[in-house]
Structures are given as C-alpha cells and as structure tokens.
mmCIF file of C-alpha atoms and ligand atoms in Angstrom:
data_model
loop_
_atom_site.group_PDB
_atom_site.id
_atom_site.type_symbol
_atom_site.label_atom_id
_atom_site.label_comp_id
_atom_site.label_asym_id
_atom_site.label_seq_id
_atom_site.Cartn_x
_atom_site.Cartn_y
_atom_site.Cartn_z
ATOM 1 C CA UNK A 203 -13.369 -22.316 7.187
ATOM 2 C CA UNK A 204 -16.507 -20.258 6.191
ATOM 3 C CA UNK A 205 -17.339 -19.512 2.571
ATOM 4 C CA UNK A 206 -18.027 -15.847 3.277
ATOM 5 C CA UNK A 207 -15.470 -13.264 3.342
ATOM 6 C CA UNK A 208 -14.077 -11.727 6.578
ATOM 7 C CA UNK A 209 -12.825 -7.973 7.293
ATOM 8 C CA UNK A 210 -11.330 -6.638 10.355
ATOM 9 C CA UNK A 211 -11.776 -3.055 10.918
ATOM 10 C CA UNK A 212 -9.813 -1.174 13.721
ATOM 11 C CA UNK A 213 -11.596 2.238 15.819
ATOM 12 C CA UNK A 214 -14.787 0.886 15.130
ATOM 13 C CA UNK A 215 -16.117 2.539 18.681
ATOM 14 C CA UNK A 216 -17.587 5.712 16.202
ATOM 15 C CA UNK A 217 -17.133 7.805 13.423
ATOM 16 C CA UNK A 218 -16.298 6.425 9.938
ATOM 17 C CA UNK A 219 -14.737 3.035 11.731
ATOM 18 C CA UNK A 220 -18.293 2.138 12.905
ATOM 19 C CA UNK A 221 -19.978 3.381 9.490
ATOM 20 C CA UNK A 222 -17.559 1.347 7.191
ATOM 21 C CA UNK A 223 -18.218 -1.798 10.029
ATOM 22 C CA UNK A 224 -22.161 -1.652 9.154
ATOM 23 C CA UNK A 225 -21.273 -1.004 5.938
ATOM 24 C CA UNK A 226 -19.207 -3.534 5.149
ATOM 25 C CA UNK A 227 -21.896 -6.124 7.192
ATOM 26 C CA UNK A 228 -24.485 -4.695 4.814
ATOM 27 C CA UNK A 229 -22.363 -5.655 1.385
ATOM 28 C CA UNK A 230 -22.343 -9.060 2.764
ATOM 29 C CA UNK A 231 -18.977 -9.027 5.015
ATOM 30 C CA UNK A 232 -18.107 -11.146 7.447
ATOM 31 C CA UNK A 233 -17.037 -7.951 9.934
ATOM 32 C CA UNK A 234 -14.765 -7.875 12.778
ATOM 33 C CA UNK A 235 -15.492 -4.539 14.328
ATOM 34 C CA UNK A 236 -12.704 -4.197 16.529
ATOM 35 C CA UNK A 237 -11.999 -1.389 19.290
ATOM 36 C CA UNK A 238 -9.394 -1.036 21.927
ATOM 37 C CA UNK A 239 -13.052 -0.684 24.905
ATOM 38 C CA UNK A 240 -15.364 -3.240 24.012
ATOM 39 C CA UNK A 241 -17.470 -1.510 26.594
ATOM 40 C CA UNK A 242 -17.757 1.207 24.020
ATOM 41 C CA UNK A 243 -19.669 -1.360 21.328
ATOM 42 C CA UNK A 244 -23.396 0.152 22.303
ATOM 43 C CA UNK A 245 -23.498 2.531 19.394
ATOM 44 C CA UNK A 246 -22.555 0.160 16.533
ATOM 45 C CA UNK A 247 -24.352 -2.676 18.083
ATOM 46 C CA UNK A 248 -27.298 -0.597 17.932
ATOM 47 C CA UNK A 249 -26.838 0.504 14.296
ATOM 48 C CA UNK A 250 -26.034 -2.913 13.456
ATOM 49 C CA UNK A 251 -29.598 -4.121 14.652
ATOM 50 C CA UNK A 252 -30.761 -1.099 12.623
ATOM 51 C CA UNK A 253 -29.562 -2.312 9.391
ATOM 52 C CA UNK A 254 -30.727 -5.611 10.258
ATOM 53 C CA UNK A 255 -26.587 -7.157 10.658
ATOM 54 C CA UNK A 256 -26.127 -7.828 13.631
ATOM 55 C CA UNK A 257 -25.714 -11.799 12.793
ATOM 56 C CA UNK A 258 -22.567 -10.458 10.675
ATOM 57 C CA UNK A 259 -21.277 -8.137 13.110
ATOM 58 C CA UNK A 260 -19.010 -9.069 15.843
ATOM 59 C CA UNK A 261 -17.063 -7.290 18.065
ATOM 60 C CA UNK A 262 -13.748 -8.076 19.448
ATOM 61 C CA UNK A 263 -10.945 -6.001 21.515
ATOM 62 C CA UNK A 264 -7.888 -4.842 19.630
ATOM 63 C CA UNK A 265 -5.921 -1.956 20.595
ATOM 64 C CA UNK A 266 -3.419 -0.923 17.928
ATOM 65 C CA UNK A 267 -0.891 -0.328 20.021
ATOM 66 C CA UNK A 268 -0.761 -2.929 21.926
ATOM 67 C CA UNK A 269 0.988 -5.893 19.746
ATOM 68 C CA UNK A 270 -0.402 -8.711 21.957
ATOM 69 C CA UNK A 271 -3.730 -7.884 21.769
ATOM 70 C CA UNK A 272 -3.688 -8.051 17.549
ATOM 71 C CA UNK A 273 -2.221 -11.379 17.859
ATOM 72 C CA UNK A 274 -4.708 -12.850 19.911
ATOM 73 C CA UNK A 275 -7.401 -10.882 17.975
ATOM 74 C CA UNK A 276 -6.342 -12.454 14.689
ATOM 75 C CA UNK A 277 -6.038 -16.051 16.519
ATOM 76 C CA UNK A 278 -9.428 -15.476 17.430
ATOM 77 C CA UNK A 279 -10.747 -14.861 14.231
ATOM 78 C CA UNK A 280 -8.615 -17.485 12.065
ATOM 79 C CA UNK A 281 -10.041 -19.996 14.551
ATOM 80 C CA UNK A 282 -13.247 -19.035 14.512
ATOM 81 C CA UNK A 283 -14.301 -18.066 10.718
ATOM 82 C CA UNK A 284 -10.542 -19.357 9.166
ATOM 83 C CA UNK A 285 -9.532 -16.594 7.287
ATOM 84 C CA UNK A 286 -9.103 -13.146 6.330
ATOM 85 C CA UNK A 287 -9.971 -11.113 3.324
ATOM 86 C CA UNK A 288 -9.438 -7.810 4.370
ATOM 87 C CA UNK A 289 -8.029 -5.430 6.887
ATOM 88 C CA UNK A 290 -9.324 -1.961 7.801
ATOM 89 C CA UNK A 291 -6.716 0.068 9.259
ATOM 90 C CA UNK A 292 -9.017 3.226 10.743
ATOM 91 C CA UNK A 293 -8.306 4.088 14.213
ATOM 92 C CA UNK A 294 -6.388 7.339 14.245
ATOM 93 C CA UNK A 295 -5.951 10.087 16.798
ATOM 94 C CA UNK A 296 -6.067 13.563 16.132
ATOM 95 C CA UNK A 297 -2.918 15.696 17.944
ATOM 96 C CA UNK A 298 -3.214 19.130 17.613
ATOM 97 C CA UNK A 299 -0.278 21.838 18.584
ATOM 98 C CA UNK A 300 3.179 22.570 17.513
ATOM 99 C CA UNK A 301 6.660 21.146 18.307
ATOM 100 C CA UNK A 302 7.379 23.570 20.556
ATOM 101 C CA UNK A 303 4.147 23.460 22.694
ATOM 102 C CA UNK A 304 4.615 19.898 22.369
ATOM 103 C CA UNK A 305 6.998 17.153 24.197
ATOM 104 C CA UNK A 306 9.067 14.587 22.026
ATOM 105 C CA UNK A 307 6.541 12.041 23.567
ATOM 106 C CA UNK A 308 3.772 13.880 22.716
ATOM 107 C CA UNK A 309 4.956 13.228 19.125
ATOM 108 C CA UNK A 310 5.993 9.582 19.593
ATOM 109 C CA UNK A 311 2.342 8.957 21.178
ATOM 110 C CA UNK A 312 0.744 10.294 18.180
ATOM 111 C CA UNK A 313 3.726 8.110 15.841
ATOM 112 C CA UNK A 314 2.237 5.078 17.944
ATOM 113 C CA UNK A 315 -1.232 5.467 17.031
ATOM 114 C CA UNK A 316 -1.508 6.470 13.877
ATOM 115 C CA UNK A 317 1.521 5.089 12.029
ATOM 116 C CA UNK A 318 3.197 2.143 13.948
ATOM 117 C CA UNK A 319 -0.842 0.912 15.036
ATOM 118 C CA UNK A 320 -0.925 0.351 11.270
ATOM 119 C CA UNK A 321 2.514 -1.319 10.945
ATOM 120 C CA UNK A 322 1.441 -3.871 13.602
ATOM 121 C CA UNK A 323 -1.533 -4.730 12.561
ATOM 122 C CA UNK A 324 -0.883 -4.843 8.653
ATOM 123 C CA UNK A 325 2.046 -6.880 9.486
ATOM 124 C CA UNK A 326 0.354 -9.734 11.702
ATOM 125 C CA UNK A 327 -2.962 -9.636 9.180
ATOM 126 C CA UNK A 328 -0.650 -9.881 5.927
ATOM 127 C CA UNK A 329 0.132 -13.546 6.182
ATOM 128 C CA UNK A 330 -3.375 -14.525 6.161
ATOM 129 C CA UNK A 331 -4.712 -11.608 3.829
ATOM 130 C CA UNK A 332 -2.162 -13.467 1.660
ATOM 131 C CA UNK A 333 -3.635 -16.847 2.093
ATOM 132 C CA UNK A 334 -6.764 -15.181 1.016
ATOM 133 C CA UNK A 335 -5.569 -13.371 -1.705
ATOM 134 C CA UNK A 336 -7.366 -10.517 0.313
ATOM 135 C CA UNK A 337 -6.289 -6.899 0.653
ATOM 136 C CA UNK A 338 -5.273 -3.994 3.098
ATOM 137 C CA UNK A 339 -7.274 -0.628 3.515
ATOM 138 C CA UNK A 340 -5.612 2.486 5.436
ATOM 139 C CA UNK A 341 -7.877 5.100 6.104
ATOM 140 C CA UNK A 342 -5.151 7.948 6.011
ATOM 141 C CA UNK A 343 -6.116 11.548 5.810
ATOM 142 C CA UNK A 344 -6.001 14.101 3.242
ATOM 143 C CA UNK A 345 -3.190 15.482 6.057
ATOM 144 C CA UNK A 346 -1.508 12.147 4.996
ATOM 145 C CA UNK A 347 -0.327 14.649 1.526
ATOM 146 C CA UNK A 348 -0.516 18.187 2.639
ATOM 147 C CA UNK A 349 0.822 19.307 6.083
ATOM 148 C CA UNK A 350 -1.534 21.482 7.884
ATOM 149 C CA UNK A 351 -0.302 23.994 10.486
ATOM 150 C CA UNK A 352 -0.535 22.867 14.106
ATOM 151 C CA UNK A 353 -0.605 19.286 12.978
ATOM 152 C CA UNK A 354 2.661 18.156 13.009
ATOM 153 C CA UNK A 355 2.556 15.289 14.729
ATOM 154 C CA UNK A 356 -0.504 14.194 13.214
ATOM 155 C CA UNK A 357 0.182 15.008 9.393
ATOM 156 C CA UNK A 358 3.992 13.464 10.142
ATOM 157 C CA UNK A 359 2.094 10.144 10.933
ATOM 158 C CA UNK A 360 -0.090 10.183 8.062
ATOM 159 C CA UNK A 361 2.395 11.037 5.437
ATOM 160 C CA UNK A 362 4.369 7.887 7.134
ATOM 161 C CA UNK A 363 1.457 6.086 6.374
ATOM 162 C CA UNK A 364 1.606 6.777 3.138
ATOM 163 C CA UNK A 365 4.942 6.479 2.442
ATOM 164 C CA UNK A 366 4.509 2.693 4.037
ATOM 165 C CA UNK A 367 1.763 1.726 2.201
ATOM 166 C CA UNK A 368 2.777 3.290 -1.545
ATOM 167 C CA UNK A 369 6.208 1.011 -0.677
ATOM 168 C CA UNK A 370 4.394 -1.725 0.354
ATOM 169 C CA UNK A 371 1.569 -1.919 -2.523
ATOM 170 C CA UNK A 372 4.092 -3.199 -5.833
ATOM 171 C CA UNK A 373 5.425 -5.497 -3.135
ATOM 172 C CA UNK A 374 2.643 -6.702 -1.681
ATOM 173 C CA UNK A 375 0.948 -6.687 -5.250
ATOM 174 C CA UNK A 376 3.651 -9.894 -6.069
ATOM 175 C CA UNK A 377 1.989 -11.692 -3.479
ATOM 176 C CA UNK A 378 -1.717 -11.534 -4.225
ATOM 177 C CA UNK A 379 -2.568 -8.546 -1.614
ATOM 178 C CA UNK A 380 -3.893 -5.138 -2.694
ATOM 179 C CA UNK A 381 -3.001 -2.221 -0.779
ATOM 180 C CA UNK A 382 -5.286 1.011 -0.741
ATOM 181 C CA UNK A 383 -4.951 4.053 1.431
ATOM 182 C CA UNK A 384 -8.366 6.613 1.529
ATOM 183 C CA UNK A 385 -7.588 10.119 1.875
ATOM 184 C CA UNK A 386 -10.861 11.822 4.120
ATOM 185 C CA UNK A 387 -11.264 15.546 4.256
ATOM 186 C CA UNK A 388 -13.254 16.744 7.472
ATOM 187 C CA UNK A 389 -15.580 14.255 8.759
ATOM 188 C CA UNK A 390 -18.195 14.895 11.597
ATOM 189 C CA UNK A 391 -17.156 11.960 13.723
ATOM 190 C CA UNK A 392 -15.993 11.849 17.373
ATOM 191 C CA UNK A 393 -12.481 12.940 15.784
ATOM 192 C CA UNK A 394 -12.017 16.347 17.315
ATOM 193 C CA UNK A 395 -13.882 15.979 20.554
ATOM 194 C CA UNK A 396 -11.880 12.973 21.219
ATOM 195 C CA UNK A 397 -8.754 14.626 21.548
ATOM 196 C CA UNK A 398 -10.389 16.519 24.592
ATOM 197 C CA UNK A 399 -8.742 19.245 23.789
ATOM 198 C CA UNK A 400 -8.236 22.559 26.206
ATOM 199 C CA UNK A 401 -8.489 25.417 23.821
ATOM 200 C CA UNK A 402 -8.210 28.369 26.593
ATOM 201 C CA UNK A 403 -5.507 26.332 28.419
ATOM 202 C CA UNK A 404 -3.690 25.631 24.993
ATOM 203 C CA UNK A 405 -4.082 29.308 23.947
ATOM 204 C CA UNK A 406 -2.478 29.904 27.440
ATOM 205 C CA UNK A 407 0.616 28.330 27.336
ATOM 206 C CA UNK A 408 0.995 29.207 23.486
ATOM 207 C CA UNK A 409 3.152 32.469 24.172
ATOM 208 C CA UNK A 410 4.213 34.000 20.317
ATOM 209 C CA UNK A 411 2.073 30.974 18.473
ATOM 210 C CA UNK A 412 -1.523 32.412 20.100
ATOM 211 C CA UNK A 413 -2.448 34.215 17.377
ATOM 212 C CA UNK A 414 -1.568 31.696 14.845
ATOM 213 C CA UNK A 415 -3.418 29.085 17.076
ATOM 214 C CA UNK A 416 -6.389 31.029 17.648
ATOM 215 C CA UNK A 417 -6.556 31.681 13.566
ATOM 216 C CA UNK A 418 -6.118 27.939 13.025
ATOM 217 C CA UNK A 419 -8.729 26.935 15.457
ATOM 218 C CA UNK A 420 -11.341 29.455 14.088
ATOM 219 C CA UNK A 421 -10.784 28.028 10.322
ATOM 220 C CA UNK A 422 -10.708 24.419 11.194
ATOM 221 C CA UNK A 423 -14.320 25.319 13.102
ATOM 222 C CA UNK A 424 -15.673 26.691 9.919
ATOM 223 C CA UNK A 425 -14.182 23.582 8.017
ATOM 224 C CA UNK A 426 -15.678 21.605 9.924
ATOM 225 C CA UNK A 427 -19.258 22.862 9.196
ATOM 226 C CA UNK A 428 -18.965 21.886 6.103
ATOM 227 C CA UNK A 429 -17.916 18.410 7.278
ATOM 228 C CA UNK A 430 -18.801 14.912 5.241
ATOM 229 C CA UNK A 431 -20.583 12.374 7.320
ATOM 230 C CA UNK A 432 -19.117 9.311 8.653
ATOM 231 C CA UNK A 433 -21.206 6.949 6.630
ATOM 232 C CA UNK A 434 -20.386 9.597 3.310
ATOM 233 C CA UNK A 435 -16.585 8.817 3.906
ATOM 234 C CA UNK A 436 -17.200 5.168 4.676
ATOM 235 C CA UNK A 437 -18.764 4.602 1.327
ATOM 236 C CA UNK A 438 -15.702 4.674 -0.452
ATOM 237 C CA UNK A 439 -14.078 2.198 2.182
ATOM 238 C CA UNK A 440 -16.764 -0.501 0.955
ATOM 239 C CA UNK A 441 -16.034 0.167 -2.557
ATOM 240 C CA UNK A 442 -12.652 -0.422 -1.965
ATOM 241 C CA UNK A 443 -13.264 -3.535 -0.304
ATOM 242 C CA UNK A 444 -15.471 -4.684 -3.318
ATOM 243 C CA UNK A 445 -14.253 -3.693 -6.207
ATOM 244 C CA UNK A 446 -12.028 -6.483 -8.192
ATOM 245 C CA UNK A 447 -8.926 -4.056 -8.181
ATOM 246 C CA UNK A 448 -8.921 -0.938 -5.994
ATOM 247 C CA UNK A 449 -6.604 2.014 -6.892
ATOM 248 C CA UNK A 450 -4.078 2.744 -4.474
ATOM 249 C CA UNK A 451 -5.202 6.224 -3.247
ATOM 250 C CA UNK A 452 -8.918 7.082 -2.988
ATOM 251 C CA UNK A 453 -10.449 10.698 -1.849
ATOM 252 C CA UNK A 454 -13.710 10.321 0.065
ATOM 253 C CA UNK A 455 -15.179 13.568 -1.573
ATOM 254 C CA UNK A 456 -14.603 15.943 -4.071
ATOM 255 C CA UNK A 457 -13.558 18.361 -1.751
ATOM 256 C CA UNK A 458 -10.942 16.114 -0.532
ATOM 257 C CA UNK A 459 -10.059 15.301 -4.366
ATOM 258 C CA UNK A 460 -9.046 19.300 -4.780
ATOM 259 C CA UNK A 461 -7.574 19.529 -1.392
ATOM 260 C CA UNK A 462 -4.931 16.958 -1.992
ATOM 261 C CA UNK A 463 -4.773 17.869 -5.842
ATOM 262 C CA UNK A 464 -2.613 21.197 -4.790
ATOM 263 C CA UNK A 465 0.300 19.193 -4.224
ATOM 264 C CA UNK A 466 -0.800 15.784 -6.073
ATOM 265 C CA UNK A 467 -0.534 14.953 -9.862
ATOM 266 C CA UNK A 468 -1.071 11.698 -9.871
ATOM 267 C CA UNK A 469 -4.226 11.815 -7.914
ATOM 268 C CA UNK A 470 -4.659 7.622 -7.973
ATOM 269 C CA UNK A 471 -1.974 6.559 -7.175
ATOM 270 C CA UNK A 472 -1.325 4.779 -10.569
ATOM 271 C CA UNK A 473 1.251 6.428 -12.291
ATOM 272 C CA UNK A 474 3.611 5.674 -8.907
ATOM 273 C CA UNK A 475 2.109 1.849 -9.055
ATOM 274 C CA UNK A 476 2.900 1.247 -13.195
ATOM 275 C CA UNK A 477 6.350 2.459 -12.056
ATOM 276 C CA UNK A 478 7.267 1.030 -9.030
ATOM 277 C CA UNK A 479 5.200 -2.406 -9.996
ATOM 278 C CA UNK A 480 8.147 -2.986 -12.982
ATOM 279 C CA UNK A 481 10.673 -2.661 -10.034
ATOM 280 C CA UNK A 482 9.835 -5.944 -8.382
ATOM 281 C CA UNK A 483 9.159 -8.074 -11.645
HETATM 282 P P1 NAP B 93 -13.243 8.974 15.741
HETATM 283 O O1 NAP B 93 -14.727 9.041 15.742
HETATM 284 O O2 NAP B 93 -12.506 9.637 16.856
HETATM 285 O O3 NAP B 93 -12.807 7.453 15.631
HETATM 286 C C1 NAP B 93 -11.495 7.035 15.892
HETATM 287 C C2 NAP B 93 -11.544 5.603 16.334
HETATM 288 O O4 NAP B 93 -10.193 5.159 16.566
HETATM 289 C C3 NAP B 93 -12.307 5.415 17.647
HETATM 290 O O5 NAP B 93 -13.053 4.233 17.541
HETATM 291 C C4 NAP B 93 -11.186 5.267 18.665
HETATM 292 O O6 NAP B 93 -11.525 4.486 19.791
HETATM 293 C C5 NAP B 93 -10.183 4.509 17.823
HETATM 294 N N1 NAP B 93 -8.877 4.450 18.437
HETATM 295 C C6 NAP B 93 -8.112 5.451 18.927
HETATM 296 N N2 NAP B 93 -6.976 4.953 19.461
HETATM 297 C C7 NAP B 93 -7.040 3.593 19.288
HETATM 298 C C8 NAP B 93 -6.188 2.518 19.617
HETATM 299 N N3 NAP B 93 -5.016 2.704 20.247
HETATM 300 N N4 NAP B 93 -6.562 1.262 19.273
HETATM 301 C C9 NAP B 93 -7.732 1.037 18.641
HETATM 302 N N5 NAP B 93 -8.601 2.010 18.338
HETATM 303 C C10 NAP B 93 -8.250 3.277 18.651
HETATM 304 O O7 NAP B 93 -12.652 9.653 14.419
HETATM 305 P P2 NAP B 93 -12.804 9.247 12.859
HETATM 306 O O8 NAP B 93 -12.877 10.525 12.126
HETATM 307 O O9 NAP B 93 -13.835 8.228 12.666
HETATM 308 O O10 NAP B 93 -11.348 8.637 12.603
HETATM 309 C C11 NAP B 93 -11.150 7.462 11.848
HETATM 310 C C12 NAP B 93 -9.928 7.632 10.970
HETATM 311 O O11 NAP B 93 -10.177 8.678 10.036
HETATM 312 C C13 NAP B 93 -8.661 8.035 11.722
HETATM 313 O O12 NAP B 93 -7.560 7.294 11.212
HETATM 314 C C14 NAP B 93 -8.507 9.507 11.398
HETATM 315 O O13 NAP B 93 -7.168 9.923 11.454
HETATM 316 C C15 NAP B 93 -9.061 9.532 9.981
HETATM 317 N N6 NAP B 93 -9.491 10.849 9.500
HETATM 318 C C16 NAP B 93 -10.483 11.542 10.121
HETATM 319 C C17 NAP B 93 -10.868 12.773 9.629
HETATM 320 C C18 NAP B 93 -11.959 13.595 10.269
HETATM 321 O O14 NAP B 93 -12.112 14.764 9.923
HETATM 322 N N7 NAP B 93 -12.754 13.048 11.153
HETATM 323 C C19 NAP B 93 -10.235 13.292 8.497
HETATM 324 C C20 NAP B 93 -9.231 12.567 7.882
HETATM 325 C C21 NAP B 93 -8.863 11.343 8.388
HETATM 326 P P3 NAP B 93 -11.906 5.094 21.235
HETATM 327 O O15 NAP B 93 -13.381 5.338 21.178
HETATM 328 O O16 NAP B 93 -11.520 4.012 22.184
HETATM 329 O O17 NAP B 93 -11.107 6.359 21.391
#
C-alpha cells in the first residue's frame, strides 16, 4: 500500500474535472483522473507536465454509467496504490429544454448521468473510502438548490444529488467518511458546448415555449460572460479535499454564495448536519 493519499476524480477530460485533477496532483495527491475516452487525456496530460505532475497523475477509463467499468477502475487502483482517500464525483451533463420538448428518456438519460453516475460510483468507492477514513466530494451545481427554467432535467438531477448526499453525510459521518457537495455557479468549461446543442432547430420545434426559450438562452449567454474559470471553481474542490473537516455544502464563488442564498438559510450545510448527526447516535 503507498503512504500517499489517493483521489479518484470522474469527467476529468476538461473543465473543472481536469483543473481539480492537476490540482489535487499539485497539493500532493495521489490522482486518478478518470474519463469515460481515455483518448480524450491530451489536454490534462499536457497541463499535468505543465505543473510539473505528471509522475502523480494517472489516467484511467471510467464511465459513470457504466457500473462495470467503476468496478474494474477501483480494482485497478486498490491493486495498484491500495487504497482510497477520496472520491471526486464531477462528470455532469448539461440538458437543456422543457418536459414537453423533451422525451421521458431524454430525462432518464440526464437522471443517469448526473444523479445515478454518482450513486454508482459513491457506492463501489465507499467501502474503501471507509477503510481509509477518506471522504466523498460531489461537485453539484448551484441548480442542485434553485430550479432554473428550461433545466428540468438537469436541476431535477442535481437537487437528487443533494438530497442523496445531505442523507448520506450523518450516516456516512458514523463510519469515518465525510461527505461534501460544491455548489458552482457558471463556469467557462466545455459544459455548454458539450451538450451540442441546436439552438435554431430547438427554437423550431419549441411552438408556444419560443419566446421563453429564446429569453432564457439570451440571459444564460450574458451569464455566462461573467463565468468563473475552471481552475477558480476547482480551488474549492482541493480545499475540500484538504481540510481536516469539510462542511457539507461549499459555493465556489461569491456569486454562487448569493445565488443559492435566495432559497438557502443554512448556507453550510451545518445546521441540517448538527440535526440530522443526533439522529444516528
Ligand atoms: P465539462 O467541461 O463539460 O466537463 C464534464 C466532464 O464530465 C467531461 O470530462 C465529460 O467527459 C464528463 N462526462 C460526461 N459524461 C460522462 C460519463 N458518462 N462518464 C464519465 N464522464 C463523463 O463541464 P464542467 O463544467 O467541467 O462540469 C463538471 C461538473 O460541474 C458537472 O457535474 C457539472 O454539472 C458541474 N457544473 C458545471 C457548471 C458550469 O457552468 N460549467 C455549473 C455548475 C455545475 P467527455 O469529454 O467524455 O464528455
């Protein structure tokens, strides 16, 4: 078993999974930068040799949807380093539209990746991030608190990851594991141009939602330009994986902070956690 600690990040292809991979390499991880195309490592391979981690770096193929292919990534790694500190939950898919421009499968596709991805993989890591006394980080969204029109799908998976992890955390708590989620505002990652999105063919077929869609669109645009970077939002990831006890919820910016603070009070999570902890003890 090595001596130094190990973290397995999911979606670490680009965007704020690649930036929390380096950075976790650079505060002296152990890191398993995972992603569902290991044809697609160029970019963080490159930035790892930047920051002068590529020794620490090392890519393997997970996809989170596909159940086998976390097992045999975690055999892989608990036979090569022996254990497992921590586990990055950060590939996501953005799913823009609304139910009725949208199929029930459409829905269940974004379910898979962003909520039951994170199910799978937190449960096959959480016997060994118990062994380590380690802990689990889910990089949620700050559409993981406040439902944002034309994300239905996408804000119904994130507040399900939320919902998971705030039940899991007292639980988890009793067995040595900590359990964060981080709450991003916009980020200038690959996140929206991923979804390959067809704007003039959505605003096509959108019949009495166009102008709703086309008001959306033009706001999240402008959002956007004010956008964090990927290694801004990572930062807090890192923290999370180093500090001695990690609050439950974290915002990546201030902006993020406000955002969620319209329908949050208890913007740490701790008031839920001092409650919900005396439950289970
Ligand atoms: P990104 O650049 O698109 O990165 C998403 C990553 O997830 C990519 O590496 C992608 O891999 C990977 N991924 C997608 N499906 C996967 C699967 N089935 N298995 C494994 N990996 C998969 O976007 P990002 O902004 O960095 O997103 C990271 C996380 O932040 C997501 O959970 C997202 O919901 C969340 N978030 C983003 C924002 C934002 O504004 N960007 C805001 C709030 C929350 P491929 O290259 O193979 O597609």
């Amino acid at each position: 078993m090595t001596s130094e600690k190990t973290a397995l990040i999911t979606g670490t292809s680009s965007g704020i999974g690649l930036a929390t991979a380096i950075g976790a390499a650079r505060a002296g991880w152990i890191t398993i930068a995972t992603m569902r195309d290991t044809g697609k490592a160029e970019a963080l391979l490159k930035a790892a040799a930047e920051h002068k981690v590529a020794d620490r770096v090392q890519v393997k193929r997970l996809d989170v949807v596909d159940s086998e292919s976390i097992a045999a990534c975690l055999d892989e790694v608990m036979a090569e380093h022996g254990r497992l500190d921590a586990l990055v939950n950060n590939a996501g898919a953005a799913k823009t539209g609304t139910v009725e421009l949208m199929s029930v499968d459409d829905v269940r596709a974004a379910m898979e990746v962003n909520f039951f991805g994170v199910v799978a993989a937190t449960r096959a890591a959480l016997p060994h991030l118990r062994a380590a006394q380690g802990r689990v980080i889910t990089v949620s969204s700050v559409g993981g608190v406040l439902g944002q029109p034309f994300n239905e799908a996408y804000c119904a998976a994130k507040f399900a990851v939320e919902g998971f992890m705030e039940s899991l955390a007292p639980v988890a708590a009793t067995v040595g594991v900590d359990v964060t989620v981080v709450e991003p505002g916009p980020v200038a990652s690959e996140f929206v141009a991923n979804q390959n999105l067809d704007i003039p063919a959505l605003l096509d077929v959108a019949g009495p939602y166009a102008p709703a869609l086309e008001a959306y669109l033009g706001l999240r645009r402008s959002v956007f330009e004010g956008a964090q970077t990927p290694t801004e939002a990572a930062a807090p990831i890192i923290d999370a994986l180093t500090a001695a006890r990690p609050p439950f919820r974290i915002q990546t910016s201030e902006r993020a902070r406000d955002f969620v603070a319209t329908t949050l009070a208890d913007l740490d999570g701790s008031a839920v956690q001092t409650l919900t902890r005396t439950w289970v003890r």
